[in-house]
Structure formats: structure tokens, C-alpha cells
Short mmCIF file of C-alpha atoms and ligand atoms in Angstrom, two decimals:
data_model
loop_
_atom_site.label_atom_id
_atom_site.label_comp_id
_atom_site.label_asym_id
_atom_site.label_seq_id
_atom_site.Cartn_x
_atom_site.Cartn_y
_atom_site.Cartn_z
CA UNK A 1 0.00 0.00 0.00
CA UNK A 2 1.23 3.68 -1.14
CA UNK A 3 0.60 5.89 1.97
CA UNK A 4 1.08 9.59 1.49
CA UNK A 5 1.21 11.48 4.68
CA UNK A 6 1.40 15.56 4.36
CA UNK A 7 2.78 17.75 7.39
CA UNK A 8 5.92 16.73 10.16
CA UNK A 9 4.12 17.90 13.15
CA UNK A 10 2.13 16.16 16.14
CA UNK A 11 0.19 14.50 14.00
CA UNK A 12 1.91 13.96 10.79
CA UNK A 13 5.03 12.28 12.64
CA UNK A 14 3.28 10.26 14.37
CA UNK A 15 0.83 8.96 12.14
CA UNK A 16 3.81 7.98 9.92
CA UNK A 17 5.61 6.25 12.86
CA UNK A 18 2.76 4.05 13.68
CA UNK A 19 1.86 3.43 10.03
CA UNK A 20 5.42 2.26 9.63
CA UNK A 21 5.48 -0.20 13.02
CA UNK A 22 2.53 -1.96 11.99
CA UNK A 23 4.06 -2.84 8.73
CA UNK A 24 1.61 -1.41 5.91
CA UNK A 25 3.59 -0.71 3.20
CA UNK A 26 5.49 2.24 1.95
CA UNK A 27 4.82 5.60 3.82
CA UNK A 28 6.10 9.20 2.26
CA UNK A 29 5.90 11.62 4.70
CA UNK A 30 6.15 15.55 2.92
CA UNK A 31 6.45 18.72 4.87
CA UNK A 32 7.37 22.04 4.24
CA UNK A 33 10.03 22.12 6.36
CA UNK A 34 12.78 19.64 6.98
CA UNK A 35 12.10 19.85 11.04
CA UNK A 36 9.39 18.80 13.83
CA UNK A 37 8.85 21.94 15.87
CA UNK A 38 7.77 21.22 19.37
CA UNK A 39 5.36 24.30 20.04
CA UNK A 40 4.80 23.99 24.05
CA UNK A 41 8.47 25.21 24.31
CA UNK A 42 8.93 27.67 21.84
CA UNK A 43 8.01 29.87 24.64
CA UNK A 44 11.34 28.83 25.85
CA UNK A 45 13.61 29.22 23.13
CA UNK A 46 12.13 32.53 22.49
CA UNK A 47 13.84 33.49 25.71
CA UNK A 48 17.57 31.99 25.47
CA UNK A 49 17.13 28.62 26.10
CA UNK A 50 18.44 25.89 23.82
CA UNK A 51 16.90 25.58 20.46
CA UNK A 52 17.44 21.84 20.46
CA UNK A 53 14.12 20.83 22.80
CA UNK A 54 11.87 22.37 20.34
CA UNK A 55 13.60 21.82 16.85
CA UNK A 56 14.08 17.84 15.74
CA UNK A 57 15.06 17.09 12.39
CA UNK A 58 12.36 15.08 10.61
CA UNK A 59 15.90 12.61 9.18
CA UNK A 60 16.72 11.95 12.47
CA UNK A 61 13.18 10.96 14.12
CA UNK A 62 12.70 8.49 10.84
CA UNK A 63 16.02 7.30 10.75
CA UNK A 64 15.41 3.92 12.33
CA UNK A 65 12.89 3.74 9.53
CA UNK A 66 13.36 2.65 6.29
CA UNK A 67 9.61 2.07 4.73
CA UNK A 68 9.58 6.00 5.85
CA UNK A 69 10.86 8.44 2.78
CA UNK A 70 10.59 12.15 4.12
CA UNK A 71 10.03 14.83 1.18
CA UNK A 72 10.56 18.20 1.29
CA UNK A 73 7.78 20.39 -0.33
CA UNK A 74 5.04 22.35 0.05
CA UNK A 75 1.47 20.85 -0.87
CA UNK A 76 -0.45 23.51 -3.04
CA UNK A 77 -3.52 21.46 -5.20
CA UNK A 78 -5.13 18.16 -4.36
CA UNK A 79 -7.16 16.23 -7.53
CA UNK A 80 -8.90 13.37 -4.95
CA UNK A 81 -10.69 12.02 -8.33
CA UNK A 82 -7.14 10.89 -9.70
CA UNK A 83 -5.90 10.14 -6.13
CA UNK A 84 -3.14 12.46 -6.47
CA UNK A 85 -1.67 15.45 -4.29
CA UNK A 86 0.58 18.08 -5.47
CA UNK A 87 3.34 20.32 -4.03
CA UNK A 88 5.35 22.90 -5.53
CA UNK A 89 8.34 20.16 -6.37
CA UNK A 90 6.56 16.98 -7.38
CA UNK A 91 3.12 15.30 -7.71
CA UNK A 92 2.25 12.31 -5.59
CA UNK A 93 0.01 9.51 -5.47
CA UNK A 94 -1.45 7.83 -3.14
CA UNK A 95 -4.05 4.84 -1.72
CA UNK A 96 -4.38 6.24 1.13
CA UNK A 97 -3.71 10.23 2.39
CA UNK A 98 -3.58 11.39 5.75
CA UNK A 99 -3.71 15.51 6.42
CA UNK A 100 -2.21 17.08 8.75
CA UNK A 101 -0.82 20.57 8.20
CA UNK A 102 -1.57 22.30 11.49
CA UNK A 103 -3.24 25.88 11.68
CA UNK A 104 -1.75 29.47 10.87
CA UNK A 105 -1.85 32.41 12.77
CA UNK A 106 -4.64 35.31 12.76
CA UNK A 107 -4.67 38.60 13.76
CA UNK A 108 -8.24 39.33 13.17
CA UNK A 109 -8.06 42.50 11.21
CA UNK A 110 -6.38 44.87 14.38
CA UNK A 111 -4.25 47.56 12.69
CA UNK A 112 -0.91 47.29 12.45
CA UNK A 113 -0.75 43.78 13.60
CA UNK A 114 0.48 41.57 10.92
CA UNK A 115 3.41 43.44 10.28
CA UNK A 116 4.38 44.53 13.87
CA UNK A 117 3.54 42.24 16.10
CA UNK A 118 6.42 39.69 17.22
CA UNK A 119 5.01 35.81 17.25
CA UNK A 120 6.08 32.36 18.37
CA UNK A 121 4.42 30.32 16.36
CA UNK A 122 7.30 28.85 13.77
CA UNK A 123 11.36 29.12 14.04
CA UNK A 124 11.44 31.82 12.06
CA UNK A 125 9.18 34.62 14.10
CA UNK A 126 10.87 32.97 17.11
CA UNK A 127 14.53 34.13 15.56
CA UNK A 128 13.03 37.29 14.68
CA UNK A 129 11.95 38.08 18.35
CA UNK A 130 15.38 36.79 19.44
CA UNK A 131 17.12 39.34 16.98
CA UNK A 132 14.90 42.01 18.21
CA UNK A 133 15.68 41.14 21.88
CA UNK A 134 19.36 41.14 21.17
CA UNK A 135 19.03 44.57 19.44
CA UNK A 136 17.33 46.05 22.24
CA UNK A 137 20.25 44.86 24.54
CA UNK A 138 22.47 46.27 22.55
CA UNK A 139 21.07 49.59 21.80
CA UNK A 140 20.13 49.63 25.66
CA UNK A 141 16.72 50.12 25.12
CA UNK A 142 15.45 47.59 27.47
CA UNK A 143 13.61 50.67 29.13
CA UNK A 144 10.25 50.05 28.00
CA UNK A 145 7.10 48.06 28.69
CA UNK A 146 7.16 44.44 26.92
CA UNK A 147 3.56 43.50 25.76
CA UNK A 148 2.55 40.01 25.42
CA UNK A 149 -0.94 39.96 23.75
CA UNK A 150 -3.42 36.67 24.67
CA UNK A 151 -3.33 35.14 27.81
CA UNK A 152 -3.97 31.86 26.60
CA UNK A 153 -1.67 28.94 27.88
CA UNK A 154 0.93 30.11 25.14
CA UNK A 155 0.91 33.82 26.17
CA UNK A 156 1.14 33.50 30.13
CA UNK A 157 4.14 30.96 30.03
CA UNK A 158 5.42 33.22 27.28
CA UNK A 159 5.00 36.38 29.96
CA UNK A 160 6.66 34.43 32.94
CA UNK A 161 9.53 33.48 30.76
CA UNK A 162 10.05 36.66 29.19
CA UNK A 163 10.05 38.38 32.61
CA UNK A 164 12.64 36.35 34.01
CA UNK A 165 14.95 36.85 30.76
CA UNK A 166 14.59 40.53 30.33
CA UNK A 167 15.47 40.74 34.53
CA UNK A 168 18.81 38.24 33.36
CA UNK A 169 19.48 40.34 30.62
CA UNK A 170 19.63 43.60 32.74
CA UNK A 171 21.95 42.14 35.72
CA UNK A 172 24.11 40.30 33.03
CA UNK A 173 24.34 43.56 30.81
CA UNK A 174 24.43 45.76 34.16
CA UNK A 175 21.64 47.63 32.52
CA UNK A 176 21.10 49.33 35.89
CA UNK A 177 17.77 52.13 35.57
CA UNK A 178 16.10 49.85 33.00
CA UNK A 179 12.47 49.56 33.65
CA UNK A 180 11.52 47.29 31.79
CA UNK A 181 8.54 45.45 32.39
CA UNK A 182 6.26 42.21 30.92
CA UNK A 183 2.17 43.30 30.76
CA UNK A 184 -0.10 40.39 29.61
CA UNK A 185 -3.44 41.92 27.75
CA UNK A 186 -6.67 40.03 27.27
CA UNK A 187 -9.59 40.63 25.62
CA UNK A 188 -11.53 38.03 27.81
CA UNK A 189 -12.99 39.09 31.28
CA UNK A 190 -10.30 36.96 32.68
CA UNK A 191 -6.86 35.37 31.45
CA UNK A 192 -6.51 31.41 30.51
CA UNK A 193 -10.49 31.84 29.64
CA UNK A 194 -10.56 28.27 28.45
CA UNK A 195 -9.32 26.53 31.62
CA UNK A 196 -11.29 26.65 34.82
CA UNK A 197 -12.22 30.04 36.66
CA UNK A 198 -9.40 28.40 39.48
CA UNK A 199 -7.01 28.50 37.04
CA UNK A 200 -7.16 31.85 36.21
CA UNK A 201 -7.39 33.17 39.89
CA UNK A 202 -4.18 31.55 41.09
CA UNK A 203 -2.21 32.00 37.65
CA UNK A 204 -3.32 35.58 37.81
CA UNK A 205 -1.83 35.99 41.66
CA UNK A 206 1.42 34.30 40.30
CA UNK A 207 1.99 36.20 37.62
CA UNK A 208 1.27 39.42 39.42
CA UNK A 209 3.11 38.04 42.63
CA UNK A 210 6.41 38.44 39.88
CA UNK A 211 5.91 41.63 39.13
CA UNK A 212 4.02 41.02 35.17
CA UNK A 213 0.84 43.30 34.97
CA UNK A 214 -2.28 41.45 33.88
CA UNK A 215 -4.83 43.71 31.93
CA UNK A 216 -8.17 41.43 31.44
CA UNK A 217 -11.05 43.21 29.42
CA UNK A 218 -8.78 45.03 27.31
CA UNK A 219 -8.63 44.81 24.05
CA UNK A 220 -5.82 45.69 22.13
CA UNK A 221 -7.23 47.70 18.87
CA UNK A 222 -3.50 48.80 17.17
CA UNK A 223 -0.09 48.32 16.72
CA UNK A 224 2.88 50.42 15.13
CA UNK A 225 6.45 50.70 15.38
CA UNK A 226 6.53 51.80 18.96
CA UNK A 227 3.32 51.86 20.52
CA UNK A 228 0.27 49.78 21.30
CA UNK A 229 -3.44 51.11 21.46
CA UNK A 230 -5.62 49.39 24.31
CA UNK A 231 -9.25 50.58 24.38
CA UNK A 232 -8.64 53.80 23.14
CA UNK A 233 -5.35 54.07 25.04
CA UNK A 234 -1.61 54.63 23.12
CA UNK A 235 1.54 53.04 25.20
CA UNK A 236 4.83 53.24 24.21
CA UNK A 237 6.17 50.21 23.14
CA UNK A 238 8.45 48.34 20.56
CA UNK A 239 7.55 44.82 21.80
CA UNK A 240 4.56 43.48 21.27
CA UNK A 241 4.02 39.94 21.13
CA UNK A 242 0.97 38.11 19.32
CA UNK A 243 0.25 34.75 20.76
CA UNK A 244 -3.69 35.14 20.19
CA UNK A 245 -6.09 33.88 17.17
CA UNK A 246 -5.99 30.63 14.99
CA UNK A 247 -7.21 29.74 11.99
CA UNK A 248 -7.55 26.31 10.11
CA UNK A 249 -4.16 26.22 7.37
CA UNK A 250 -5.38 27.59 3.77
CA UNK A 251 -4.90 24.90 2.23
CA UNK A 252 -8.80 24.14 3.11
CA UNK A 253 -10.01 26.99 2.56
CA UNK A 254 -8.56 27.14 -0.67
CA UNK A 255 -9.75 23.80 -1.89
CA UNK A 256 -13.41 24.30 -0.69
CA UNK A 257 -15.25 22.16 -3.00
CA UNK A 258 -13.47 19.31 -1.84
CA UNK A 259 -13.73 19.71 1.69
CA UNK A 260 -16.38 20.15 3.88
CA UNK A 261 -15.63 22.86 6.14
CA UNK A 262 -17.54 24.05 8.99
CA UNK A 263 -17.93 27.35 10.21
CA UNK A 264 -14.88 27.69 11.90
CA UNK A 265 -12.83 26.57 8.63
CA UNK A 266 -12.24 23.54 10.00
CA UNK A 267 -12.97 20.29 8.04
CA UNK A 268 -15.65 17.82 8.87
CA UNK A 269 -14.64 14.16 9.20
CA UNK A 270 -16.64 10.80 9.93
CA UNK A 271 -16.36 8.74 12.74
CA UNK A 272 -12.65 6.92 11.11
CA UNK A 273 -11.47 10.76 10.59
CA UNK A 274 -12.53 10.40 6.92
CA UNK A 275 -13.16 13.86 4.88
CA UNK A 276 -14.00 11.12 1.85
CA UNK A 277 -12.73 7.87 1.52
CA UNK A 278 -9.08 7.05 1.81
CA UNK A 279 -8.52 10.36 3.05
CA UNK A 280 -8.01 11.30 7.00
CA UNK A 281 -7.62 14.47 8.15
CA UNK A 282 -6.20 14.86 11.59
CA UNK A 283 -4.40 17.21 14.39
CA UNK A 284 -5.77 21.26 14.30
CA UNK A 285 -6.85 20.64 11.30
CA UNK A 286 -10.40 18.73 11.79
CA UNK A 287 -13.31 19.99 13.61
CA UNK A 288 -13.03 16.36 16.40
CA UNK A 289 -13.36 17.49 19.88
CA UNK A 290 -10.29 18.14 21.80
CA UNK A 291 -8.71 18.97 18.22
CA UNK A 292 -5.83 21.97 18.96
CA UNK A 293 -3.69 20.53 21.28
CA UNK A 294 -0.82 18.32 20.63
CA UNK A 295 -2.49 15.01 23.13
CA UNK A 296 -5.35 14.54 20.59
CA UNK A 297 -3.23 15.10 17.62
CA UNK A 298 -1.20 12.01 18.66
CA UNK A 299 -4.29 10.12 19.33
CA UNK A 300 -5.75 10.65 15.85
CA UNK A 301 -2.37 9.42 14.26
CA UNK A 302 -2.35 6.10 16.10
CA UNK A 303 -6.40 5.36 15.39
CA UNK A 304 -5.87 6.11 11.99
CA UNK A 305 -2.86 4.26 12.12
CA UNK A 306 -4.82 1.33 13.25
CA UNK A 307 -7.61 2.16 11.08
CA UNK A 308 -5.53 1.29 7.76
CA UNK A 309 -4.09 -1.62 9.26
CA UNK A 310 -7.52 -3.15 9.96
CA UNK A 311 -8.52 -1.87 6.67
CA UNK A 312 -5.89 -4.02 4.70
CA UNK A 313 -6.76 -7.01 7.30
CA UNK A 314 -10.51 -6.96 6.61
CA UNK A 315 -11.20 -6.86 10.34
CA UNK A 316 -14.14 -4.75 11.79
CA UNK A 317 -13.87 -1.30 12.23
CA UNK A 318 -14.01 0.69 15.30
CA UNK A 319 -15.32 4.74 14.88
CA UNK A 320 -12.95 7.03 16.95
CA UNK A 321 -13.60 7.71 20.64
CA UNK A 322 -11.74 11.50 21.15
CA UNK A 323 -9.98 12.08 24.61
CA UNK A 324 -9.14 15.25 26.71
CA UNK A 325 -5.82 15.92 27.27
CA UNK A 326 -4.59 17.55 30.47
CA UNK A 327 -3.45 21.43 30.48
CA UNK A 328 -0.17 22.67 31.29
CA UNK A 329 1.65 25.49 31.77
CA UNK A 330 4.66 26.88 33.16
CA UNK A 331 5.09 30.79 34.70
CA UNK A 332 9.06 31.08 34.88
CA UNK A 333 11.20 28.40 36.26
CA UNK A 334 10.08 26.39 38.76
CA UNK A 335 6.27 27.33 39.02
CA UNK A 336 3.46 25.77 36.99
CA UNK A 337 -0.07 25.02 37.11
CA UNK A 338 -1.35 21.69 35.90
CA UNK A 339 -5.08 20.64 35.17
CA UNK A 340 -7.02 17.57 34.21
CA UNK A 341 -10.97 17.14 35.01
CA UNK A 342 -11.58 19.75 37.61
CA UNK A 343 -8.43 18.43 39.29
CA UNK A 344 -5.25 20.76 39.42
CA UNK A 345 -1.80 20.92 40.77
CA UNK A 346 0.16 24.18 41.36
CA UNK A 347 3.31 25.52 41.97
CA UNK A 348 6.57 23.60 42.66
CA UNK A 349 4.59 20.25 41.71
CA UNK A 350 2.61 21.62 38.74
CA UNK A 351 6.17 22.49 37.29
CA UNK A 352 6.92 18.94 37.60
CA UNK A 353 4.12 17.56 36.08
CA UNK A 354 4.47 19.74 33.36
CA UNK A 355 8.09 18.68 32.50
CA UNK A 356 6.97 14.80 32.61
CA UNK A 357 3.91 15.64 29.91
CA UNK A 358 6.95 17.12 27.62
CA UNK A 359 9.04 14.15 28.30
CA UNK A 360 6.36 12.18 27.50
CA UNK A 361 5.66 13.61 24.36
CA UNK A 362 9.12 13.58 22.74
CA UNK A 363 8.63 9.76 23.79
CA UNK A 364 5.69 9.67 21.40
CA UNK A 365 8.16 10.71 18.93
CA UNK A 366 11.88 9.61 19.50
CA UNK A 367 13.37 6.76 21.24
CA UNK A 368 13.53 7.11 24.82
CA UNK A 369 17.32 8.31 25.30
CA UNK A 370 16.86 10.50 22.38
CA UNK A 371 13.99 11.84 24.63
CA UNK A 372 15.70 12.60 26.99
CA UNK A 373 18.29 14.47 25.64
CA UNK A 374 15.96 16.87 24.03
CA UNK A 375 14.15 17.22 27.28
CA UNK A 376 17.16 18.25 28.98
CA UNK A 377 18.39 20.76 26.76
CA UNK A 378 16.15 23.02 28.40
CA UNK A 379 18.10 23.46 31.54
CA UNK A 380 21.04 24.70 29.07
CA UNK A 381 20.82 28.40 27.92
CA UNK A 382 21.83 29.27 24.41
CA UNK A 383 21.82 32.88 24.05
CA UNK A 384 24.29 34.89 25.70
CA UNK A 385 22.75 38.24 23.98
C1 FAD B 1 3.25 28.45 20.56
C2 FAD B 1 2.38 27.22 20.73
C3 FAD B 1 2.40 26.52 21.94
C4 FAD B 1 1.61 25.37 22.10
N1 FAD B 1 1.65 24.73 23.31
C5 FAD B 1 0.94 23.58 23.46
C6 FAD B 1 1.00 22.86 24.69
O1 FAD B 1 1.69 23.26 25.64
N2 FAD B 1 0.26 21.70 24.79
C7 FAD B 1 -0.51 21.25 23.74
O2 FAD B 1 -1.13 20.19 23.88
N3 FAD B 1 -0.59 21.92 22.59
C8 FAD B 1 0.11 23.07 22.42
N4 FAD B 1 0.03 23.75 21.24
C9 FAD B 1 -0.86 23.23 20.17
C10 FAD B 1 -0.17 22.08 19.44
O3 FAD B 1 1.15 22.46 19.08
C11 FAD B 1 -0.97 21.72 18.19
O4 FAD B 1 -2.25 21.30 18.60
C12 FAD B 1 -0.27 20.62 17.40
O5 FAD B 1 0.92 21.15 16.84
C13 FAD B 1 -1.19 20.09 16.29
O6 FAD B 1 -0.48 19.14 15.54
P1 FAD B 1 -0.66 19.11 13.95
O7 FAD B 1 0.16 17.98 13.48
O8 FAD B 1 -2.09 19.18 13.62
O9 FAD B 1 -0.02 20.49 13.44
P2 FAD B 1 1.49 20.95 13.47
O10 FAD B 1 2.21 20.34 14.59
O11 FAD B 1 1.45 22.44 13.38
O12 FAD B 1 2.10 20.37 12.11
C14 FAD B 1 1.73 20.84 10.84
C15 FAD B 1 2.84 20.46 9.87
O13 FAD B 1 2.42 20.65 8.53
C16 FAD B 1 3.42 21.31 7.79
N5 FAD B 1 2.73 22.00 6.68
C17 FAD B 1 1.87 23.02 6.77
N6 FAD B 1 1.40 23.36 5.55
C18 FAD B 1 1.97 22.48 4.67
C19 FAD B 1 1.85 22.29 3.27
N7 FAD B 1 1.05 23.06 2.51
N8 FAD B 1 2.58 21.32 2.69
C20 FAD B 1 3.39 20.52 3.44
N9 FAD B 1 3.52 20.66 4.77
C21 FAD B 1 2.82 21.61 5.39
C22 FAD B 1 4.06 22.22 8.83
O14 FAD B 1 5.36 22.64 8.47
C23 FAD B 1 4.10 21.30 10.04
O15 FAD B 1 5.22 20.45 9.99
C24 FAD B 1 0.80 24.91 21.04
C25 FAD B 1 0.79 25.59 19.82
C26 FAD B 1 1.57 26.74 19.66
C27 FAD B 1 1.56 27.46 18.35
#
């Protein structure tokens, strides 16, 4: 069987790993870029620590795998009736296809945003906020206030890390007078509005406790060069972070009479993760609950993993059964708040638990010393602005 799977994230990977255990013929995995980026710690390497726990090399997780051929290229048009995908290289066939490009950023029309706001969302707007960061050092302009914008998960363990860097920066650089200082805006009545209303009390009192200022019920309306308007007030700023908004990869959108999207761009799938037959479509990209977080994604690969493999065996076919994943985040070193059905863990411990869900995700992906190593890399810093 000719398996083409498109996109080297969560999903992608690991659909192609477990495709290629269970033996079910030859597997081409194509992405448009040549590494898996491990998003719950780009917060992280955004703030000088080693690049190495969030970038893998998609030749080194497959190398133990030989029915595995990774491609390099960029899918752009899809022809289902001839069973045939297309990138900007090659064309490829295929038996069966599994999807799973993962969602883009958007900054729902506010002014300015696109092209000011910082992100850390792929390598590259991560080494662009590094740069910037490094500029600012060296100009000694780390004077200002530093906005992070969305206090989802992604933007409050961005805030705690970035105020513990820019503090590092200023006693390494003996930037003495510098004021600067992190402030987290959300539009939301109050931050992490997706987690429980416990959540966002004690997050709040930790984040505040460290001196980051948490504006809830703001909305941020623009963006320029160096300042930010929030409800009708300008700031002066030349940091502003985007870590809100996202939106189902164009690809779909673009190829609408395909796919059946639903209002939220996201593409409908059956109970096997089926947009039509032969084809899955998995990860951020479907509309399955728990969909948009990196837990699910893995558990769509391995069903439809196991899907195809009862498919070729003629055995009897079991619809998927989606699971929640717990929610974790980090505020600086050694603080974190963990939760999984109405149960939660804080502090000291909820740092803890939140390293071990890492760990065990890079076991999802690499073998287990190879896990390790890129779990540890994040006690080494790499950027000695
Ligand atoms: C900053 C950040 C932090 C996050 N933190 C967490 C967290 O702590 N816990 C959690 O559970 N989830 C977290 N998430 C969400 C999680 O990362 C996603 O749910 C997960 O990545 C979804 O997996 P995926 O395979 O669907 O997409 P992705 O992992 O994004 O993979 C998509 C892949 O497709 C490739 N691709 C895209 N378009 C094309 C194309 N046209 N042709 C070929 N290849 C293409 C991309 O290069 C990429 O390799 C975070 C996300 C972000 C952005």
C-alpha cells in the first residue's frame, strides 16, 4: 500500500511512525520544512534557552525507519478524483492520504498587527523576536514596557519566561535604571479563559506576585512601530508579542469544493477521521473534539494508524472515541499550574508535572534516550545576547 502522509508535526510524525510499526507498506511523509517543531516550548527558546528541545530534524526521528521516505515540499492542489496530491516540487500519489498541516496564525483585522507584532508560532518569528531582543540589549533600550498579547496557555508561560529573561538580561548587561517590564493583555474578562475560573485566579496571583501586569477586558485595537493602542489608550512600546487567534491552514479553505468545512474553517470528518474515503484528516486541522492541542493530535495518528491496518486485514472497524488531554503550563522556572478534570496541581509540583507531559511527548516521537536528551536541553541556555 502507497501511503502519502502531508505535514511533520504532532500528528503527521506520528501517524507515519505508527503506520510504519505496523508494517503497511510504503509511507512518504512531505512537509514544508525539513524539522518537527515542538510548540509547548517555543516559549522557551524565544527566551535563550536551547533551540534543540523544540527543533528535531524530521531525518533523524525516521532514521530507524526505512519504509519512511521524508520529502521536502510544500502541498499547493489536491485532484482526490485521480488520487493524487501536489506540491510545488513533485506530484504524488497515493491509496491512502492522511492531512495534517496544522493551523496558521490570525490577527483578526487589528491595525498594524500583521506586520508589527512579534510571534512564536514557527522558528522563524521565534529568531526574529530573538534578533529584536538582542538589538534592544544592545542599543540599551530595554527601558520600556514588553507586551505580550493573549493570555492563553501560550501567552502566560510566554509572559513568565520573558520576565525572568529581560530581569537576566539587565543584571548580566548591568543595565542598571532599565524599567523594563512584561504586561499580559486580554480581551476576555479573565486570562486562561478556556481553563477553569481556578485556574485563572491563582495564575493571575502568580503572575502578578512576579511583578508582570495582567490587563483582562482590554482589548488591544493597534499596533505600530513603537506603541500599542488598548481601548482607546496609546503606550509606548516596541515589543509586542501576538500569541492570540488561529485559523484552520489555507490549504482548506482554498480547496473548498473538496472539503467540507464548517464554520470555523475547520474540516468535517466521519467517525474513522474520513473527509471522503481514503482520506483522514487529523491534528488542528479537523473539527473532532479536543482537536488543537498536541495530546489529541497524537491520538488521531495512532487510530488512523490502526484504522488502515484493519482496513488491509478486513477486520471490523471501530469509529474514533476523542480524549481530553490535560493542560499545562509553566510561569518562569520552577512554578506551573497543571489541570485535568476539575483536578489541578500548582506551583513547585505543577512544574513537575508539566516537564513529565513534555518528556512524554518527545517519547511519542523519539526513542527514549533520544527523549531525553531533548528534554534536557532546556536546563542549558543558548543565548548569551
Ligand atoms: C506556541 C504554541 C504553543 C503550544 N503549546 C501547546 C501545549 O503546551 N500543549 C498542547 O497540547 N498543545 C500546544 N500547542 C498546540 C499544538 O502544538 C498543536 O495542537 C499541534 O501542533 C497540532 O499538531 P498538527 O500535526 O495538527 O499540526 P502541526 O504540529 O502544526 O504540524 C503541521 C505540519 O504541517 C506542515 N505543513 C503546513 N502546511 C503544509 C503544506 N502546505 N505542505 C506541506 N507541509 C505543510 C508544517 O510545516 C508542520 O510540519 C501549542 C501551539 C503553539 C503554536
Amino acid at each position: 500500500m502507497n501511503i502519502v502522509v502531508v505535514g511533520g508535526g504532532f500528528a503527521g510524525v506520528k501517524a507515519a511512525l505508527e503506520l510504519a510499526k505496523r508494517h503497511v507498506g510504503k509511507i512518504t511523509l512531505i512537509s514544508d520544512e525539513t524539522y518537527f517543531l515542538h510548540h509547548a516550548t517555543l516559549y522557551a527558546t524565544a527566551t535563550g534557552r536551547n533551540t534543540a528541545e523544540s527543533v528535531i530534524p524530521l531525518n533523524v526521528i525516521f532514521a530507524d525507519y526505512p519504509a519512511v521516505t521524508v520529502v521536502h515540499d510544500k502541498m499547493t492542489a489536491f485532484e482526490p478524483d485521480r488520487k493524487m496530491i501536489r506540491g510545488e516540487k513533485k506530484h504524488y500519489g497515493y491509496d491512502a492520504l492522511v492531512m495534517a498541516l496544522g493551523s496558521v496564525t490570525t490577527f483578526f483585522g487589528i491595525k498594524g498587527m500583521a506586520e508589527h507584532a512579534y510571534g512564536i508560532k514557527s522558528l522563524a518569528e521565534v529568531r526574529k523576536f530573538q534578533d529584536h531582543i538582542h538589538e534592544e540589549v544592545v542599543n540599551k533600550k530595554l527601558d520600556k514596557e514588553f507586551f505580550v498579547i493573549g493570555a492563553g496557555p501560550t501567552g502566560v508561560e510566554l509572559a513568565g519566561a520573558l520576565h525572568e529573561y529581560l530581569q537576566s538580561l539587565i543584571k548580566l548587561h548591568r543595565l542598571k535604571g532599565s524599567r523594563a517590564r512584561v504586561t499580559i493583555v486580554e480581551a476576555a474578562p479573565r486570562i486562561l479563559p478556556r481553563l477553569s475560573k481556578t485556574a485563572s485566579k491563582i495564575v493571575s496571583k502568580q503572575l502578578e506576585k512576579r511583578g508582570i501586569r495582567v490587563l483582562v477586558n482590554q482589548k488591544v485595537q493597534a499596533l505600530d512601530d513603537d506603541s500599542i493602542t488598548i481601548e482607546g489608550n496609546k503606550v509606548s512600546t516596541r515589543t509586542a508579542v501576538w500569541t492570540s487567534g488561529v485559523a484552520n491552514n489555507p490549504f482548506f479553505p482554498s480547496h473548498q469544493e473538496q472539503f467540507h468545512l464548517a464554520p470555523n474553517g475547520r474540516v468535517n470528518v466521519n467517525d474513522y477521521l474520513e473527509a471522503m474515503p481514503n482520506v483522514y484528516v487529523i491534528g488542528d486541522n479537523n473539527t473532532v473534539k479536543h482537536s488543537g492541542m498536541a495530546w489529541p493530535a497524537f491520538d488521531q495518528a495512532t487510530f488512523v494508524a490502526d484504522h488502515v491496518t484493519r482496513k488491509i486485514a478486513k477486520r471490523h472497524l471501530k469509529p474514533f472515541v476523542s480524549k481530553s488531554a490535560p493542560c499545562g503550563l509553566p510561569v518562569g522556572e520552577g512554578w506551573g499550574y497543571v489541570e485535568w478534570h476539575g483536578v489541578y496541581a500548582a506551583g513547585k509540583t505543577g512544574a513537575w508535572i508539566r516537564r513529565q507531559m513534555e518528556l512524554y511527548g518527545y517519547k511519542q516521537l523519539v526513542a527514549p534516550k533520544l527523549a531525553r536528551e531533548v528534554w534536557r536541553a532546556h536546563n542549558i541556555a543558548e543565548i548569551d545576547v
